[in-house]
Short mmCIF file of C-alpha atoms and ligand atoms in Angstrom, two decimals:
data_model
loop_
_atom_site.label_atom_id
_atom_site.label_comp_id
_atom_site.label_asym_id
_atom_site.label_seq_id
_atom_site.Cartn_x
_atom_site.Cartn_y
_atom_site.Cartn_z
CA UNK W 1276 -85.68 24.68 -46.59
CA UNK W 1277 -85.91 26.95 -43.93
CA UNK W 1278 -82.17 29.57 -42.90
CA UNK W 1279 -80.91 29.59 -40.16
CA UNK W 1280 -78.82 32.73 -39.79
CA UNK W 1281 -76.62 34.67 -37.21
CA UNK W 1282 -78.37 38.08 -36.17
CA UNK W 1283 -77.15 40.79 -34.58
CA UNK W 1284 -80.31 42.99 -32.93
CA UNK W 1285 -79.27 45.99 -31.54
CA UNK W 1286 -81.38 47.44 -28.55
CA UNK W 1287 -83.17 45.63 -25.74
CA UNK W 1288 -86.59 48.20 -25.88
CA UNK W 1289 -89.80 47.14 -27.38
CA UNK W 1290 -88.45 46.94 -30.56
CA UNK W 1291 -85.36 44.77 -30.09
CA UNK W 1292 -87.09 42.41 -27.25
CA UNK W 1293 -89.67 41.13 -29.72
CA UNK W 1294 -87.45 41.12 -33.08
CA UNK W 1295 -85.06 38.65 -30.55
CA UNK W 1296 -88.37 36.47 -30.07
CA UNK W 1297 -89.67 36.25 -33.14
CA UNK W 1298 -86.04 35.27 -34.55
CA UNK W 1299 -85.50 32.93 -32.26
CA UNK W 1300 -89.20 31.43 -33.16
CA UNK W 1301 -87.49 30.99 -36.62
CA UNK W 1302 -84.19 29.11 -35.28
CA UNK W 1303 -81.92 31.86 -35.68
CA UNK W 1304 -78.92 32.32 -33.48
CA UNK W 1305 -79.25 35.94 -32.15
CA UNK W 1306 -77.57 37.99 -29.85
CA UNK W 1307 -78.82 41.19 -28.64
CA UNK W 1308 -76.67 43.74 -28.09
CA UNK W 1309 -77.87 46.73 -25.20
CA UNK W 1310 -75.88 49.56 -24.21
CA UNK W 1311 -77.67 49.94 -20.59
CA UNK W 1312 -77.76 47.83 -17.49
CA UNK W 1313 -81.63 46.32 -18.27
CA UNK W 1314 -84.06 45.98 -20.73
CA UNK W 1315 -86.57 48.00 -21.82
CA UNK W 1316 -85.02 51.30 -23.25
CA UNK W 1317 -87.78 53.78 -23.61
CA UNK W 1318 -89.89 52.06 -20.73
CA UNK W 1319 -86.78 52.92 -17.96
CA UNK W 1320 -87.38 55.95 -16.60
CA UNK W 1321 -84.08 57.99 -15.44
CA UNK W 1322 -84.46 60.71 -13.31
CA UNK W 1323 -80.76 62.30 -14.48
CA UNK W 1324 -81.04 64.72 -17.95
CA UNK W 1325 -78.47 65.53 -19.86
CA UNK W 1326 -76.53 68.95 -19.40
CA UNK W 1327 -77.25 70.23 -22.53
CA UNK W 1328 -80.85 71.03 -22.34
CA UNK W 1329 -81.25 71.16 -25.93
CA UNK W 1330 -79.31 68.42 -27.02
CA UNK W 1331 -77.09 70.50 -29.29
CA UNK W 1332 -73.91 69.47 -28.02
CA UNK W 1333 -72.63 66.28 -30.10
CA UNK W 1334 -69.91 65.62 -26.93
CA UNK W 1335 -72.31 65.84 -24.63
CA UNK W 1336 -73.33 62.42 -22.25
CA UNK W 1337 -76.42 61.02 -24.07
CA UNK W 1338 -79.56 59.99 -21.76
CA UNK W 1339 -81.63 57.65 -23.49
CA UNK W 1340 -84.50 57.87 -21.80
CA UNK W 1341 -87.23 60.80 -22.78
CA UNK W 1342 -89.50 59.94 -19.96
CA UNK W 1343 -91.38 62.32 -17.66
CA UNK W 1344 -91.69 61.08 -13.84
CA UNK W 1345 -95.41 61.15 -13.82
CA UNK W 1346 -96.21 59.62 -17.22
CA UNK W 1347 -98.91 57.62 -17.81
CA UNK W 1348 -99.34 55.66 -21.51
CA UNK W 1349 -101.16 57.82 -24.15
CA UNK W 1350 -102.96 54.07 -25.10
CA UNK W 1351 -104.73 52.08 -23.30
CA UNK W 1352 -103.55 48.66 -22.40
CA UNK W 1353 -105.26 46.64 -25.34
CA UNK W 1354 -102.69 48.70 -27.70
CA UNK W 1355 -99.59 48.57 -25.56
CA UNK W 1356 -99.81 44.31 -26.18
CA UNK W 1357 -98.17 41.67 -28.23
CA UNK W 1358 -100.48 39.34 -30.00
CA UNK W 1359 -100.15 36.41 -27.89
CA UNK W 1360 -98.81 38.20 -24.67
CA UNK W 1361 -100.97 40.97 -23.67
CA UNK W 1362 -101.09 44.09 -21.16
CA UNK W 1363 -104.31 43.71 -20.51
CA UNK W 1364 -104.39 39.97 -19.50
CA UNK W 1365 -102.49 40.96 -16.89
CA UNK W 1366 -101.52 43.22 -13.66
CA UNK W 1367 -98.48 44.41 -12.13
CA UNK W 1368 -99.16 46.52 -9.66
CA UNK W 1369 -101.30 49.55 -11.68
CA UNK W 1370 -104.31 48.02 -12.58
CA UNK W 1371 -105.19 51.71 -14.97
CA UNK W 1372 -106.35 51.53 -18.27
CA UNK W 1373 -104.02 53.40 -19.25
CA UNK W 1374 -101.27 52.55 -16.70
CA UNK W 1375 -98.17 54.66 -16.04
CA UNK W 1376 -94.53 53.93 -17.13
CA UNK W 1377 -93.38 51.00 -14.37
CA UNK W 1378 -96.38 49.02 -15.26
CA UNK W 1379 -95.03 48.67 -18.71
CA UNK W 1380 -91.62 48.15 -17.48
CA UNK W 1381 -93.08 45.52 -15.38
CA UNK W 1382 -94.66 44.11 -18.31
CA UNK W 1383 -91.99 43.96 -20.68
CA UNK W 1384 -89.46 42.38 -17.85
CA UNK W 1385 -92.07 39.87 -17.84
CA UNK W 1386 -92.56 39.26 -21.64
CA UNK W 1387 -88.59 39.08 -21.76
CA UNK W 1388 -88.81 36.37 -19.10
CA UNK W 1389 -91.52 34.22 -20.16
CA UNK W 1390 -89.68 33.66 -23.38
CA UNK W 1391 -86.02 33.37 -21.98
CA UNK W 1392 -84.97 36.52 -23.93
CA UNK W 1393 -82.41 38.16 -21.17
CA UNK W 1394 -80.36 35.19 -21.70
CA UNK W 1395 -79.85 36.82 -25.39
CA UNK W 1396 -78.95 40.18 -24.20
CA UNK W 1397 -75.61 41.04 -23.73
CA UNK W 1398 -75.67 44.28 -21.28
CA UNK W 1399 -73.94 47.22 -21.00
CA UNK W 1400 -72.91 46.65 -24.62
CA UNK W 1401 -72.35 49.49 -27.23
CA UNK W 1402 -72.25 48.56 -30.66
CA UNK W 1403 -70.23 51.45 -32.03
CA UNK W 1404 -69.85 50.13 -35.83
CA UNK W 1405 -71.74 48.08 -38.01
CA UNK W 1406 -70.32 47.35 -42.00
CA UNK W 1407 -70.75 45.59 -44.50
CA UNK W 1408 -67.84 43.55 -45.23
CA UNK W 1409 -69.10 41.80 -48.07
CA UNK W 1410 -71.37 43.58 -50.43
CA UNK W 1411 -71.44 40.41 -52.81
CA UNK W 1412 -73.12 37.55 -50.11
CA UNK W 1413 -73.76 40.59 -47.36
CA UNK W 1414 -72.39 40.20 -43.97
CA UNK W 1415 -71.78 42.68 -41.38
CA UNK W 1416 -68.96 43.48 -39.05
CA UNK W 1417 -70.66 44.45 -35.86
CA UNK W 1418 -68.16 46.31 -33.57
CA UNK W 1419 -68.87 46.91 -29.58
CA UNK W 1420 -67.20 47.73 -26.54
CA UNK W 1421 -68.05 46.35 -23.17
CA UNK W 1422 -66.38 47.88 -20.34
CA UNK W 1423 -64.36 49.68 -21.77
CA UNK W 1424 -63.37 46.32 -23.89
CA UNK W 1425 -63.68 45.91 -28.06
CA UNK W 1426 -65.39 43.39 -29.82
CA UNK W 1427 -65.45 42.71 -33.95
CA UNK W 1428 -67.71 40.14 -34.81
CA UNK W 1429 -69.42 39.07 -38.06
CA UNK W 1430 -73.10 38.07 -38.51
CA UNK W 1431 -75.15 37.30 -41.39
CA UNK W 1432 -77.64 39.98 -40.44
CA UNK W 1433 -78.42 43.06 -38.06
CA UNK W 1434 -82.07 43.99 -37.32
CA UNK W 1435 -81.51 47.37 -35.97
CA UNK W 1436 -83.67 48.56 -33.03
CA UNK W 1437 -82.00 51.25 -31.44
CA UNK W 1438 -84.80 53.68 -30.29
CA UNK W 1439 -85.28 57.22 -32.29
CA UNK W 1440 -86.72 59.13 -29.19
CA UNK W 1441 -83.48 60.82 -28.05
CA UNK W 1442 -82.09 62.90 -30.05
CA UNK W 1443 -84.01 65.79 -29.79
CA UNK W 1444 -85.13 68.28 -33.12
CA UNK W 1445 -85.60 71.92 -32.13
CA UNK W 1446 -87.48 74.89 -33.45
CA UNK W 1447 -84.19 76.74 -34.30
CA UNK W 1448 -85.68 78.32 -38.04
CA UNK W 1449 -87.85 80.56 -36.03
CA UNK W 1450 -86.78 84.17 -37.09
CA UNK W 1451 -84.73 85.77 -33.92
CA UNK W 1452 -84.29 83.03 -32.04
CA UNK W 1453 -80.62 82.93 -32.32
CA UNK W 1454 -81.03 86.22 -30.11
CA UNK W 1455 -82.99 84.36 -27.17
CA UNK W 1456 -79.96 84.71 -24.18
CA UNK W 1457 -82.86 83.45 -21.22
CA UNK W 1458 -83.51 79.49 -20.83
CA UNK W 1459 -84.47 76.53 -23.45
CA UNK W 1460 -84.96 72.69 -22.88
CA UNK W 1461 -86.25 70.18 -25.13
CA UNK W 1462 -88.71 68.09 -23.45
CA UNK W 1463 -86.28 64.79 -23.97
CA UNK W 1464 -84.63 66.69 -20.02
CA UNK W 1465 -88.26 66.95 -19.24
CA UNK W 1466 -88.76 64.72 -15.80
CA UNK W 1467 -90.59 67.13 -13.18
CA UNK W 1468 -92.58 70.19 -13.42
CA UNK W 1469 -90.47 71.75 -10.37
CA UNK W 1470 -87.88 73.71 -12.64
CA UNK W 1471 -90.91 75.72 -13.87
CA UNK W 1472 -93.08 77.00 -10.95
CA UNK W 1473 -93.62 80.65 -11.18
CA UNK W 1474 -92.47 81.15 -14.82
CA UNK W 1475 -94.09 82.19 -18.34
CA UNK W 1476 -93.42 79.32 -20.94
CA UNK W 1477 -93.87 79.09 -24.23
CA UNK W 1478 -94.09 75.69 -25.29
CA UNK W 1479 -93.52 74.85 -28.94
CA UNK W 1480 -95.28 71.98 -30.89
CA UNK W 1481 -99.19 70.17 -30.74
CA UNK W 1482 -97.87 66.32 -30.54
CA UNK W 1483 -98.52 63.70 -26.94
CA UNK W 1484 -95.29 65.72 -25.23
CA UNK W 1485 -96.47 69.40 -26.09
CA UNK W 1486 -100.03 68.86 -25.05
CA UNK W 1487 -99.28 67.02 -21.67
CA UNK W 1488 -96.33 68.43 -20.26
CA UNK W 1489 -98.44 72.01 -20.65
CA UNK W 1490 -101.07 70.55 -18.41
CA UNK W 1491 -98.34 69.22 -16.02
CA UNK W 1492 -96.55 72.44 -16.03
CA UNK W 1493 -99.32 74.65 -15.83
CA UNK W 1494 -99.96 73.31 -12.80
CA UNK W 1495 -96.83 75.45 -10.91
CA UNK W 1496 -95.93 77.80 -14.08
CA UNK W 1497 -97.35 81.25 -13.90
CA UNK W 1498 -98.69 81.29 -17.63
CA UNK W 1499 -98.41 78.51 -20.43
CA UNK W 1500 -98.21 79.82 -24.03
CA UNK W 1501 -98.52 76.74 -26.50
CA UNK W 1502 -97.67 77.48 -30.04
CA UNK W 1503 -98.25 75.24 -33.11
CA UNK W 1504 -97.58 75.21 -36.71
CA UNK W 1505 -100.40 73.06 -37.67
CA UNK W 1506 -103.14 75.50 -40.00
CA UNK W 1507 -105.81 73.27 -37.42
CA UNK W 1508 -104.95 74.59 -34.09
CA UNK W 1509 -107.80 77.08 -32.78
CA UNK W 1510 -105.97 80.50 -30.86
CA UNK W 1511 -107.66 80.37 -27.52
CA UNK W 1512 -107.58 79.99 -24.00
CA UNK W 1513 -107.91 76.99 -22.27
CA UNK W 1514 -111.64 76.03 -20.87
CA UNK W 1515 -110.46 73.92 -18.23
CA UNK W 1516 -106.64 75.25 -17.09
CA UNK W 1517 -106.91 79.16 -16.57
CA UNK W 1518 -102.94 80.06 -17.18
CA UNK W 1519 -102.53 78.28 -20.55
CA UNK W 1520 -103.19 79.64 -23.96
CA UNK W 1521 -103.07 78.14 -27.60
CA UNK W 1522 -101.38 80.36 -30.10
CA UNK W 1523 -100.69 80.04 -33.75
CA UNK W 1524 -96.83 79.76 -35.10
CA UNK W 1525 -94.27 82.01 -33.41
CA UNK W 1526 -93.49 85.02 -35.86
CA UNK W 1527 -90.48 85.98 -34.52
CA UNK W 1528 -87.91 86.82 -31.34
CA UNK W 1529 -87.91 90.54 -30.89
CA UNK W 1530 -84.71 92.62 -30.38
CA UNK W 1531 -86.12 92.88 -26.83
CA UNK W 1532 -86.26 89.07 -26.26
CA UNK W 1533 -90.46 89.38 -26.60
CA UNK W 1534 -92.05 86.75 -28.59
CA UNK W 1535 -94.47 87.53 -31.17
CA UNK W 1536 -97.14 84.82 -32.42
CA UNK W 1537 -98.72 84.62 -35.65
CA UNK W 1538 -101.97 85.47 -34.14
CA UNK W 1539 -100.63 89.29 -33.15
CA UNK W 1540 -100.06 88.49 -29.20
CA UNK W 1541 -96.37 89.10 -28.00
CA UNK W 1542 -95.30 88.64 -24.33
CA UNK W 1543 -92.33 88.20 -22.29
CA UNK W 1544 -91.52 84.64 -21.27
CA UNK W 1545 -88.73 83.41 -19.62
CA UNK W 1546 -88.69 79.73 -21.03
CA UNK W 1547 -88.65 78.41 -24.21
CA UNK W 1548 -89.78 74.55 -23.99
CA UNK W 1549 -89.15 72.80 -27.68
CA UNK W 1550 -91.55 69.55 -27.49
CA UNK W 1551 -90.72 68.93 -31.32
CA UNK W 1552 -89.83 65.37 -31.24
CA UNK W 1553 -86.85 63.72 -32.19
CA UNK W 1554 -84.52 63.21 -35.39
CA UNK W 1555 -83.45 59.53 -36.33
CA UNK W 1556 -79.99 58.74 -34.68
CA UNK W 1557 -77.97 55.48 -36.27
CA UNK W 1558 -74.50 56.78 -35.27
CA UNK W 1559 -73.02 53.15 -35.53
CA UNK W 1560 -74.42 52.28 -39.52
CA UNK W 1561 -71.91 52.56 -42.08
CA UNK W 1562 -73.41 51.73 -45.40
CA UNK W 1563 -71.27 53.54 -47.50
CA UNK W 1564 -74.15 55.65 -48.56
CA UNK W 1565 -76.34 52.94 -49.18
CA UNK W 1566 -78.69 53.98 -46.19
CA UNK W 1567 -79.30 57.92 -45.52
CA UNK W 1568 -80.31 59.20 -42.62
CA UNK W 1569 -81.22 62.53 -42.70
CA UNK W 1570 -83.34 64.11 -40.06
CA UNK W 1571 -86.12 62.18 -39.52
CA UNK W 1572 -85.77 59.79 -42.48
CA UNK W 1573 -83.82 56.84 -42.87
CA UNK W 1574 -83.90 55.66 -46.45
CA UNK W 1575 -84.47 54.08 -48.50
CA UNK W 1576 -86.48 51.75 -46.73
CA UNK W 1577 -88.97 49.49 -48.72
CA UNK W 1578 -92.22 49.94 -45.90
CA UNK W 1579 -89.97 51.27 -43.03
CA UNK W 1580 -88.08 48.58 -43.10
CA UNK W 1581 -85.59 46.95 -45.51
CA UNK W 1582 -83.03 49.29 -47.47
CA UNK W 1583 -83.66 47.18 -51.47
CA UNK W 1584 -79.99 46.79 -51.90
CA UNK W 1585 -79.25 45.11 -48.19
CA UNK W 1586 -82.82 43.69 -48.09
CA UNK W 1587 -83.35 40.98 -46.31
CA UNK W 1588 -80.01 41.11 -44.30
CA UNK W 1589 -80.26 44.51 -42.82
CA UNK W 1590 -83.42 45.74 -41.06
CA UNK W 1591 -85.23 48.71 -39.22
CA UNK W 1592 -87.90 47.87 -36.57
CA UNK W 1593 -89.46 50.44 -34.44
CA UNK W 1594 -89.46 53.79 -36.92
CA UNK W 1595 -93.06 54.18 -37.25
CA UNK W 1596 -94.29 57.49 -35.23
CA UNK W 1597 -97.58 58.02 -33.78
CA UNK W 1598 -98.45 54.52 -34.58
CA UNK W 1599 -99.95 51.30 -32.87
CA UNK W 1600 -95.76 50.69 -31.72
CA UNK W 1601 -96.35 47.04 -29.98
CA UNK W 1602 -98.62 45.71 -32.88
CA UNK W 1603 -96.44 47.36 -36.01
CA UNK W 1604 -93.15 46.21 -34.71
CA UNK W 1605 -94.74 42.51 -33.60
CA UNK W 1606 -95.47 42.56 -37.32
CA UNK W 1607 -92.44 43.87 -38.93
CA UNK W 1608 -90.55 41.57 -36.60
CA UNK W 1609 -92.32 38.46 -37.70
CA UNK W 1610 -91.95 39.98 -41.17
CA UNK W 1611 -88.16 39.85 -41.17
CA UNK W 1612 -87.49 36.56 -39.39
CA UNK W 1613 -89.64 34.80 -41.95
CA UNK W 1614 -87.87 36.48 -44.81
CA UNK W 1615 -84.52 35.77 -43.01
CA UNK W 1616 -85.51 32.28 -42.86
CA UNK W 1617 -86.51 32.37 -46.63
CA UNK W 1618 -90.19 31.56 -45.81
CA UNK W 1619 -91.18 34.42 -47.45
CA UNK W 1620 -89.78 36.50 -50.57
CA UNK W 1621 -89.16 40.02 -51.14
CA UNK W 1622 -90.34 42.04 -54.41
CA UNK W 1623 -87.10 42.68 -56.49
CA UNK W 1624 -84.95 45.25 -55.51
CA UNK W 1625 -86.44 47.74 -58.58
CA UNK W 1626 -90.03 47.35 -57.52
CA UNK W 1627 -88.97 47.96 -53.62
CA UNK W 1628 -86.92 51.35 -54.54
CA UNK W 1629 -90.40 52.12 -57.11
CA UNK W 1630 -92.62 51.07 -54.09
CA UNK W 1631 -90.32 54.03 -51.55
CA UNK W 1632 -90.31 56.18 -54.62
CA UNK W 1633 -94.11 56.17 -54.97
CA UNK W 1634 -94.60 56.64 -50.94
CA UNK W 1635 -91.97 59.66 -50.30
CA UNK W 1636 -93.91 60.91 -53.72
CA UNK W 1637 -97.43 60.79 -52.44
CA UNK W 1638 -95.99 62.49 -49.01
CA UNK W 1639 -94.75 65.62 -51.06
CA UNK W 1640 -98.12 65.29 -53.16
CA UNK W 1641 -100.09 65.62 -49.57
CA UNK W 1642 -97.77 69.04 -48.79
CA UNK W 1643 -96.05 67.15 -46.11
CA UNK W 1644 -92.60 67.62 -45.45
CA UNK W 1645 -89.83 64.49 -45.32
CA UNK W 1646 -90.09 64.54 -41.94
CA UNK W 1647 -93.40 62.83 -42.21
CA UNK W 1648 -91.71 59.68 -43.69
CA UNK W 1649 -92.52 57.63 -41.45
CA UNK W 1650 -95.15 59.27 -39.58
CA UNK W 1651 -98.31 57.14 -39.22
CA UNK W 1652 -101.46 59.28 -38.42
CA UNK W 1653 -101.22 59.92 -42.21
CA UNK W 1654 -100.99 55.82 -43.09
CA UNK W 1655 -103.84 53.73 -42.37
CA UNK W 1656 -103.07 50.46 -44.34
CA UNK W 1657 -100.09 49.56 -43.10
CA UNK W 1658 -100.84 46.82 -40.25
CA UNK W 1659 -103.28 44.94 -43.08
CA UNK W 1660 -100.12 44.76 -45.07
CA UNK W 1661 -97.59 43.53 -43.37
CA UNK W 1662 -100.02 40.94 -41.95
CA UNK W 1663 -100.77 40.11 -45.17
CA UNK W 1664 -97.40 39.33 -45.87
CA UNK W 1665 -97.87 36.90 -42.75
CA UNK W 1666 -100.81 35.11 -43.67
CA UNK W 1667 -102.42 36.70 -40.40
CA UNK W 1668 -104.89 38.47 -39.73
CA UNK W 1669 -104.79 41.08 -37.14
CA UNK W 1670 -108.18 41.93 -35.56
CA UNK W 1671 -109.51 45.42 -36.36
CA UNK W 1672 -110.91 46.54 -32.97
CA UNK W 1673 -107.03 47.51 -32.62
CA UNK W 1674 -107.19 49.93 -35.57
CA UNK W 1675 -110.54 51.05 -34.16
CA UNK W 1676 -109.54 52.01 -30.77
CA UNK W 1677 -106.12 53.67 -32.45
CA UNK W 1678 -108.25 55.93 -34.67
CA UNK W 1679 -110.60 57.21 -31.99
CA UNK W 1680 -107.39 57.36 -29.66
CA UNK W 1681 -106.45 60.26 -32.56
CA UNK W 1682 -109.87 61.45 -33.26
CA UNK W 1683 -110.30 62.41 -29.47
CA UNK W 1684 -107.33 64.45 -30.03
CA UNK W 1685 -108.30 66.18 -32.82
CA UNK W 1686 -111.24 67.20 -32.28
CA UNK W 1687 -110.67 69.19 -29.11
CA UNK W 1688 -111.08 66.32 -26.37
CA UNK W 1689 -107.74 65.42 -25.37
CA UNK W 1690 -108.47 66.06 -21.51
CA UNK W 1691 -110.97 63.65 -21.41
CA UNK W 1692 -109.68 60.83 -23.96
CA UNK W 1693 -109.38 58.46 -20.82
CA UNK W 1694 -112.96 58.81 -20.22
CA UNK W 1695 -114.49 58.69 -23.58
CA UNK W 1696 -112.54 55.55 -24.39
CA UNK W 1697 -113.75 53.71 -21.36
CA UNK W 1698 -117.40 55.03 -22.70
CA UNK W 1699 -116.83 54.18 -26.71
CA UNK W 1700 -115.19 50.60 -25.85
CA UNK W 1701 -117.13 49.68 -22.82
CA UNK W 1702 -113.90 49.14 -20.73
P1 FAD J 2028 -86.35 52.23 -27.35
O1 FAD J 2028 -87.36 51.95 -26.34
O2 FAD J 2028 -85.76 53.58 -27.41
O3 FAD J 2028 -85.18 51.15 -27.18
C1 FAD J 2028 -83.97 51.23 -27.88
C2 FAD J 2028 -82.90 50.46 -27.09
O4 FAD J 2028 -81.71 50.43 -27.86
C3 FAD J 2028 -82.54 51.10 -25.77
O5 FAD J 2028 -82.59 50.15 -24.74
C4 FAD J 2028 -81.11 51.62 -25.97
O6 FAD J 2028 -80.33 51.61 -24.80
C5 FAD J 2028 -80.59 50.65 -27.01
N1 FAD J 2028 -79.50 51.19 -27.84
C6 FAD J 2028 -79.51 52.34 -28.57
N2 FAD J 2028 -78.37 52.48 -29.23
C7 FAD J 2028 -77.61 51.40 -28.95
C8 FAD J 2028 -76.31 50.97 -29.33
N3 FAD J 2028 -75.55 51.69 -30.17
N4 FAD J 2028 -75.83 49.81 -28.84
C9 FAD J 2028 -76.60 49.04 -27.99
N5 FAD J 2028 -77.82 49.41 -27.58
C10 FAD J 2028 -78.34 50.57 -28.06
N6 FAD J 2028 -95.63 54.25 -27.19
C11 FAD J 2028 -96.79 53.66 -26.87
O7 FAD J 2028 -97.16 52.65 -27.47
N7 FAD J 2028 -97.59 54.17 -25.87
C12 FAD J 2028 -97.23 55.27 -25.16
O8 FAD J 2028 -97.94 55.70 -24.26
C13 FAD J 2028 -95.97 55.90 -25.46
N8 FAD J 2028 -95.57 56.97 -24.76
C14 FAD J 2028 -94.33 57.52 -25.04
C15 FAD J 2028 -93.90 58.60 -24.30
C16 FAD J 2028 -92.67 59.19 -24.54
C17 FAD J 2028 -92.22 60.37 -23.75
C18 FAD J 2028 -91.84 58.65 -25.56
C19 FAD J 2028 -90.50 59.25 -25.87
C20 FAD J 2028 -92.28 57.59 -26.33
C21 FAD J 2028 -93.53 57.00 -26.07
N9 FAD J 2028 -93.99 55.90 -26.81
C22 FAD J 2028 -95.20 55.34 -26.51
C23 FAD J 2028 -93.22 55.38 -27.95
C24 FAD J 2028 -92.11 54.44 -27.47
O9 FAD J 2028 -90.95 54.96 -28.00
C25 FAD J 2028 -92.38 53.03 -27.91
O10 FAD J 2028 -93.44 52.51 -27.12
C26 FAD J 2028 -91.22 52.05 -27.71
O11 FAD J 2028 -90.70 52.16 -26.43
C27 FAD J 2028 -90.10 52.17 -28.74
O12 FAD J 2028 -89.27 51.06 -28.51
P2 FAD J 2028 -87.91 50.82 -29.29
O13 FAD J 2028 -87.43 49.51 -28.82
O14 FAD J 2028 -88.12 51.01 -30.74
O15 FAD J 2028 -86.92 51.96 -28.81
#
């Protein structure tokens, strides 16, 4: 017979918005629990940035948002869908392929609409603790304040959803840079090019933020030096943008503030621009060492999502990077409601912590570091698992379009993915 359990989801972005429905397809009772004024988390975009431009400062006021004013989706609208409620069945304004930010906004509003979801949501709601009270039957102790005003209340399970796209990592290992006295922003206080007209940047990393906020800044910045770890960048200058130039690792910071690339070049630049992605951020979990987190990690977590010991009661959707988001967390939502609701059994707990043994194995094997964890250019079965698990089958033009999405990148074509997609897919 089918569970029907009380669930605490915490966040109201992507993640969070369709664990709530796919929970409340399976009769739970949920609440969902959002620190901001609205929905949406990522998909708001807030012009304010924090004052610490790196993010060092743990006292600091904590933007959530990472988005730029300008940006437009990296996927087209097929892969920023749900299954049964899709971007590209519909319009809200910005009919692109690949729209900008509001039309997703727009489009997640409506999702949360259509299946009464905001009536879930309890706004402007911080959940500042979550323990486990029992370790014997599991339940949690969810603590949040409202207004200034503290709530304790105790579910049967928390599906935790809270975004890992704002708390920024930085290059700080490079040799010298401790010495660097001129500016440095991460690009999570990126939101207009403005702040560097007229300046020489060096912009550190190769992922979706490094390789278009150098086009957007090039566009007012006197030069654009892009510098990148991976052994596959090629040192050159740019064919199409004539004040940007792609470098190898930085070397070091010079006594005289000059930076000196791998590739022999040094110059004087007046900005340091870390786009190096985020670390994982559960401030609220207490576990009592059950669950790490630790950088960009959170383990152990049998296929990104259940720690073995908590499993099914306590649940990560959403920590997939560089992945099809919308479809993986439709399916690991649908994954954990069913196994909530007992419709669907976990492995034992030995043969989940062998399974997470085996993948953090094969990672090291591959000369990736743990930041790669859960970093899914590099994992290709995953959707045709979990769907598995489901008894579903998700259709593989989505994997399709994904991989040439990344192959564009790749190989060298990144300004014209846009174009060769619409070409490839007939769109
Ligand atoms: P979030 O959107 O971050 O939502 C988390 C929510 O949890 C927020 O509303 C937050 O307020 C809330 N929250 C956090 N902590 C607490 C707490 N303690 N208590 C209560 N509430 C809390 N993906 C794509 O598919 N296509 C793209 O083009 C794309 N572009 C991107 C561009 C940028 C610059 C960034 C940063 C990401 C991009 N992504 C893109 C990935 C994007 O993160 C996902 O699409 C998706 O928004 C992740 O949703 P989420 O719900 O997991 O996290």
């Amino acid at each position: 017979m089918a569970t029907s359990l009380k669930v605490a989801v915490i966040g109201a972005g992507v993640s969070g918005l369709i664990a709530a429905r796919e929970l409340q397809r399976e009769s739970h009772q949920v609440v969902v629990f959002e620190k901001s004024h609205r929905l949406g988390g990522t998909w708001v975009y807030d012009p304010r940035f924090e004052s610490d431009l790196l993010g060092l400062d743990p006292n600091r006021e904590i933007i959530h948002g990472s988005l730029y004013k300008s940006l437009r989706t990296n996927l087209p609208r097929q892969l920023m869908s749900f299954i049964d409620f899709k971007l590209n069945d519909k319009t809200y304004g910005d009919e692109r392929l690949f729209p900008g930010h509001e039309e997703v906004l727009k489009f997640l509003e409506d999702f949360a609409g259509y299946f009464e979801l905001t009536e879930l949501i309890r706004f402007n709601t911080v959940v500042t603790r979550v323990e486990l009270v029992d370790s014997e039957i599991i339940e949690f102790e969810v603590e949040s304040k409202t207004n200034g005003v503290n709530t304790v209340e105790v579910f049967d399970a928390v599906v935790t959803c809270n975004g890992h796209n704002s708390e920024p990592r930085t290059a700080f290992d490079i040799p010298g840079i401790e010495k660097w006295s001129k500016k440095q922003m991460h690009s999570h206080n990126y939101r207009v090019p403005e702040p560097f007209r007229d300046q020489i940047v060096v912009v550190i990393g190769n992922g979706p933020s490094a390789l278009d906020l150098s086009r957007e800044i090039a566009t007012v910045a006197k030069e654009v030096h892009m510098s990148s770890r991976s052994p596959h960048v090629k040192v050159s200058k740019s064919e199409k943008f004539s004040n940007i130039w792609q470098h190898a690792k930085i070397d070091c910071i010079n006594d005289d503030g000059t930076i000196t690339f791998e590739d022999g070049l040094s110059i004087d630049a007046h900005i340091i621009f870390h786009c190096t992605g985020y670390k994982c951020h559960v401030p609220f979990l207490k576990t009592n060492g059950i669950v790490s987190v630790q950088d960009k990690r959170i383990g152990p977590l049998y296929k990104h999502v259940f720690p073995p010991q908590l499993a099914p009661r306590l649940s990560f959707v959403g920590l997939p990077e560089r992945s099809l988001t919308f479809l993986i967390v439709e399916c690991q939502s649908k994954w954990i409601a069913k196994t909530l609701s007992m419709k669907i059994s976990l492995p034992s707990k030995d043969q989940m912590l062998r399974d997470i043994k085996e993948h953090h194995g094969d990672i090291e094997d591959d000369g990736f570091p743990k930041a790669y964890t859960h970093f899914f250019e590099i994992e290709n079965d995953y959707i045709d698992w979990v769907s598995a698990q489901l008894g579903m089958n998700v259709e593989k033009k989505f994997a399709e379009m994904f991989k040439y999405i990344i192959y564009c990148a790749i190989s060298g074509n990144y300004d014209d993915i846009m174009n060769l997609f619409k070409v490839k897919f007939g769109i």
